[in-house]
Every structure is written in C-alpha cells, then in structure tokens.
C-alpha cells in the first residue's frame, strides 16, 4: 500500500505541509522536523525507511516513484506497519493448516500480502532474505495473485519474525486460505493450456496442408500428393479431435445424460459429423474434406473458453484476497497474559479479549464489566448494542468503546455465523442453472442447420445426385458455429474485464444476462442505502456550541461521540491551538459525558441522563428531542451550566446518491423493495423518503432468505446487501450483489462484488448489462442473417463447399471484431487508470 | 515431388517435438505466472 500514494521526496521548505518520505502521506504537524531531509508520518514509516536504508535498498524509492504514475489506483488506506506481533503464525494449529515441509529441515508457506501493486514490490519482497533475520532462504512473489511463497529454516528463524518483517516493510501478511482448491485450479489451468497448445499446433499444420490442397485445385496437383495430404490432414485432425477436442465430447455426453441443453452438444455433433464425412471422403477418395475447419474450430473454441475462464477467475481472486484479509487471529488470555492465536485453535472455555474495532472471534458470554458492540454486519441493526456481564456476544460483532472479555462457548462452524455459512452453501446449490441465451440459440440454430443440410442433400438427390452430398456439406461448413460459439463468450469477457477495472467484480457471465431484464430487486438498508454509520443529521439550538461539543466528544470512542466529533469540528485538536481545552472529563456508559471548558460546565447525553444529573431541560429541547426520536433519530441533548441549550439528532443518513440511483432503476422497470434487520419504524421512514412502497424491517437472516426464495419462485430476484445477515439471501437470489464494506460471508456468497460503497454502481451495472446483452443480440443477429443468406446460397447451389470454406472465416472475423469493439462497461468520463501492473 | 515423402515426415517430427516441449513446459508450471518473472529480470543487476 505504501507504493501508491503520491510520494514526493520531502521539501520541508513549506512549513505548513510535509509528506512522509516512506509512504507519501501528509505528516501531522506535531511530527514535522524542521530542516530535516526526511519526514515521517509515523514510527512505522520511520522504521520501514530505516530498515530499507540500512540494507542499502534505497533504490526502492526511486523505482516506486517511477512506477507510481502508471500504478496510481484506488489506494487502500495506509495502515501503519503493525504494532502487533504475529505470534499466532508460530502456533501448531497455524502450521498444520498452512505450512508445508520443503526439503531438508526447511519449511514453506504461502501468504497473501495486502498492498502488492508494482514492480518495486516484487523487488522489495523478494529481498526478504536480506531484510529478515537470517534463516529465510527464498521469497518469491506472485504479482497477479499478491501471494508470496517463503522458504525458511524453522531452526533459525520463526515465521512470526518473518511476518513482522513483511508487515514492517508495508505488506501485511495473511494466511492464504486456499490450499487444495488452488492446486486443483492450477492443474486445470495447465491442462487447459496444454489443450490449446496442441489444438493450435494441429490447426496450424492442417491449415498449411489445406492451403496446398486448395492451391492444387487451381494450379493442378498430382493425385498421389493430394492423397498424401488428405491422409496427413486426417491424421493430424484426428489427434486434435481425440486429445484437445475430447473435452467437447465429454461435456456433451454429460449434458445429454443430465438432459440439460449445452453448447457442447451441437458443437460435438458438428465435429463428429464433419469428421466422419471427411474420413469417409478420404478413405474412398471422393468429394471435399473439412479437416481445416474442424481443427481451427477446436482451437478457437478452446481459446475463447480459456479467456472467459481466466477473466472469471481473476474476479474471484480479487474477492478471495479481501476474504483472506479479514482477521484470522484472536487474543486469548492465558495466565492473565494476552497472546495471539489463530481463530481455529479456540476452544469452549477459553477467555478472549476483543479490543475496540476488532470483531468477536467466537460466540460466547461477556465476563467482566461489559461494553458496547456493533451488530450491523450480523443483523443489520444500525444502533450500537450494550452488553452487560453474562450477555451473549455473537462471533462477527464489532467491539466499540472499551475492550471486552468473552468466555468462548461455540467456535467455528457451530457459531451463528458458521450456521449461516452452511445456509449459504445450501442456497448456492439450490440455485437453478441459468440457461444462457447464446447456448440455447446457437444450439437450436445448429440443429436447424443440420436439418437444413439434410433437406438440401435430399432435394439435390433428385436434381443432381452427384452434388447432393457436396451441397449438404456446404451448408454445414458455411454455417459453422464459430461466430456464435466465440462471439458471445468474447463479448461477455470483454464486458467482465472492463467491469473489473471499474471495481465491479462479476463472478459469472450469466449475471450479465440476469441483470439485463428488470425484475424484483431487494435492497438491504444499513450500509447499502444508508452510510452505515452514525452521523449528525439535525441540530437545534445554539450553533456556537458545536466546537466545544466536538472537543469534548473527541475524548470518547463511542459511535455517537465519533459522529459528533467528525461532523461538528472543522479542525481537530492537533492542528488548532485555539481548540478548547477540555478538563474534568467523565464518561458514563449508556448515558453521556460531562466535562468542563474554562468556566463552563458541559453535560452531553440522553434526556434521562440530563434529568438524572438534576439539570433543567427546556421545553423546546424536549420537543425537538421527541420529534427526532419519532423520525428514527437518536436525540442527544447538550446542557451548559445546568440548562439544556441545544439538541442534536444522530442517525444513519441515506447516501447522497441513493435517491437518484433508485429513481433510474425504477424508471427502467425494476420492482424495488427494502429488506432490513433494523427497526421497522426506521426502515419504513427511509422507504417513504425514497419512494419505495414495500419495506420490511426486523427480519432475521432466515426470514430474508425466505423472502428471496418466495419471490424467486415468480421470477428473477436481485439482492443487494453487505452484511453476514444478507449472505444467505445473496446466495439464494438469482443475482446477489455485495457492496463494499461488507462482511466476508457476503463476499463469498455474492455473484457480484462492487468495490464502491453504496448502490451507485448498481445503476451502472444494470445499464451496462443491458448494453452488453444488446451487443450479444446484435452479433447473434448479424451472424444469423449472414448464415441465412449463405445457407440459402448453398441450398440454391451457388455456394460450393470450397467457397463456403472461404466465406466462413470472414463472417467469424466480422463478428469477433464487433465483439471486441463493443463499448460495454466503458467509463463515460475519462477513464480512471486501469488496475494494471507496470 | 517424391521429396515430400521425406520432408513432410521430418516436418511432422519437428512439430511433434515442439508440441512435446510445450506440453512439458505447461505441465511443469512454466506458464503459471507470466507476469512476475518479467519484472524480476529488471532488477537482476542488483544481485
């Protein structure tokens, strides 16, 4: 992540701003060292610079700056090189899960790294044997997948030390949860490549031989040579059909057995039909042979599939990275001392500590003084929940305010989140296979053409028996499914690739088809339609109190306090010497805060809290508080020197773009509804303000799933959500769309992951899906018209098999050109730099 | 054109050798990561 932000070697000439030498972020004023050539925004950057400098690797900075212009993308926020230790990387559980032995006494592990972007990263990470303590043998980075494979000597250095070094140079390591699946994928990819290579070699050689045969037709050819070339072509084509071509026959057989329509059935028929005829023609030395068309067809189809497959894999990989980055460790208390352990090693009865901002690793009950948690991701409930001793804390909830300790009761799959994950898997299995338009169309089309070929042959049998088979075959060749088979996947692949560059990761091509026609769209509320965090919505009363309130609340780490600080203050304490000095600060959990600024005594909190302190609440304050509560806001009263002077309404605001996007979706014909886990009144109020008629609140994840399944019976359903509570519904929907900031479970369950918060991209996604489908229909239409004309010509006897063999590739090329030139998912404004690696 | 009876089998042998080499390369993972090694080469003067 360090390599991303604009880094200009610091000029401390301008005293009001300096950029960090290491990460390029603005250095807080208090830390600027006047006159120094290097400036650092934090200790992490300082030590990272020191490590890099002491190893003589200063070239990194030069390389980074050079690579930057090309690599500037949506930067992740800079997370400071951790003050955390990676001791859980040394635990036996971690080792049994992720570490493999490698050679004599050595171990190897694959870790995912956050923030790997460019060539400089490769250079820096692969210098790990020089950066880390002795014992690291080798470090290899895979740039595309952002994984590093480290080989080290466990007798000389621990994995946690290596992980700390990686974190210190700016790449936080995470366990790569992939293992066997990944090996399987790699094997598949390699086999696919082998097939393409073999098919390509066969196709090229058969083409050469075919050129000679065609030339022979015009220039004359010795009969023996012609025979030899035909036999050679047959041999090579048989290799192409039997080796790389076998996949089509296999999947066609499987499709016939399960009685599902599949493009491979007509393709196999064409391959088998053309092959058998050509072999017959070769053996008896009559008519034309079509080995060149057959072998080229096998090659092109395989290439098309490979490209499409790769694109989908890349989208899935990007999501997988986010998935791995979620914390996999817990802080277990052993003999009163906290130590980091992998989540997998937690047992019932363990005591874990959860600090503010961290998520609860397992279901358990609170011990000790309790605290506040945020259940947004789990239930969609936007208000923080207070926990007392003995209360249940579910895994996945995020701790707020003060650290809490939890006695673990259920772990892993048995937690509520774990059970939800099982529901998700079932939901994914139940999903009906989407019959792709192109598959059905080209399937029908090819059956039609086969029939037409047969009819033509029969008709010509009566007119001129000698030409019967020739005209039949001419139809088969001229109507080769090349364009149909390749154009559709190509258009989709181009669309998926462009979408991914715009932060829309689409896991399957069928999604585009489903989104192109309006249906029912269910939307989650918290975090999807709204900002998913508390902010100041209204302010009634004395405006001059804003700054002191912000100053007081900045001392507190409660979501309401954070909202007040962020939205009321124009500056923060560190940059402003005139910022009020707060004294005598006290915080009552679940009530409010009290503090003194100068001579004024401030009390900020709920009406009950103010009343319990015996303060006078003015009628207008009480009235506006009641109004706010009615509107679904949390009212906070501000009293100065014994009397309430202002009231603030805190709530989860709808995102600014929400209304516009919903309006355009509705005008496109979508039927919109809100499904939320939050309070019914809050959901209703938001729905009214956005003009949505159907809105349901207080839904459990199971109820959401049920709603989606019920609706799915009568048509396609799109679900947009972000939380764990949405995950099952995301998986069960025809298309599940997860928005940024969501839980890992929703990422795994969704068909589309949007890298932008809120639903702004949903509109684009739907628009562009429609456009993509239009292009597909256009290419299908174009090739259909071509085919009708060509087939007509062949039936009428104008098109000979030879002419057909010339026309066919022309038509394919035209359709492919349309596919590649199509403007699906092209940005309307000047494009942001694509996420490429220089 | 009887030379064809010599040159064509020869050409096929050569092509087969090429295919075999490609299959070997793909199966041993030479094409698994085609991007990182390219950047790696840029820095080789360092080590």
PDB file of C-alpha atoms in Angstrom, chain A residues 12 27 29-40 46:
ATOM      1  CA  UNK A  12      10.452  20.923   4.164  1.00  0.00           C
ATOM      2  CA  UNK A  27       2.906  14.360   8.103  1.00  0.00           C
ATOM      3  CA  UNK A  29       2.119  18.983  12.199  1.00  0.00           C
ATOM      4  CA  UNK A  30       3.415  17.878  15.563  1.00  0.00           C
ATOM      5  CA  UNK A  31       5.789  15.424  13.923  1.00  0.00           C
ATOM      6  CA  UNK A  32       7.385  17.676  11.320  1.00  0.00           C
ATOM      7  CA  UNK A  33      11.101  18.005  11.912  1.00  0.00           C
ATOM      8  CA  UNK A  34      12.124  21.360  10.576  1.00  0.00           C
ATOM      9  CA  UNK A  35      15.198  21.291   8.419  1.00  0.00           C
ATOM     10  CA  UNK A  36      15.367  17.511   8.208  1.00  0.00           C
ATOM     11  CA  UNK A  37      15.608  15.973   4.720  1.00  0.00           C
ATOM     12  CA  UNK A  38      13.431  13.031   5.710  1.00  0.00           C
ATOM     13  CA  UNK A  39       9.993  13.361   7.242  1.00  0.00           C
ATOM     14  CA  UNK A  40       7.892  10.569   8.668  1.00  0.00           C
ATOM     15  CA  UNK A  46      10.407   5.716  10.142  1.00  0.00           C
TER      16      UNK A  46
END
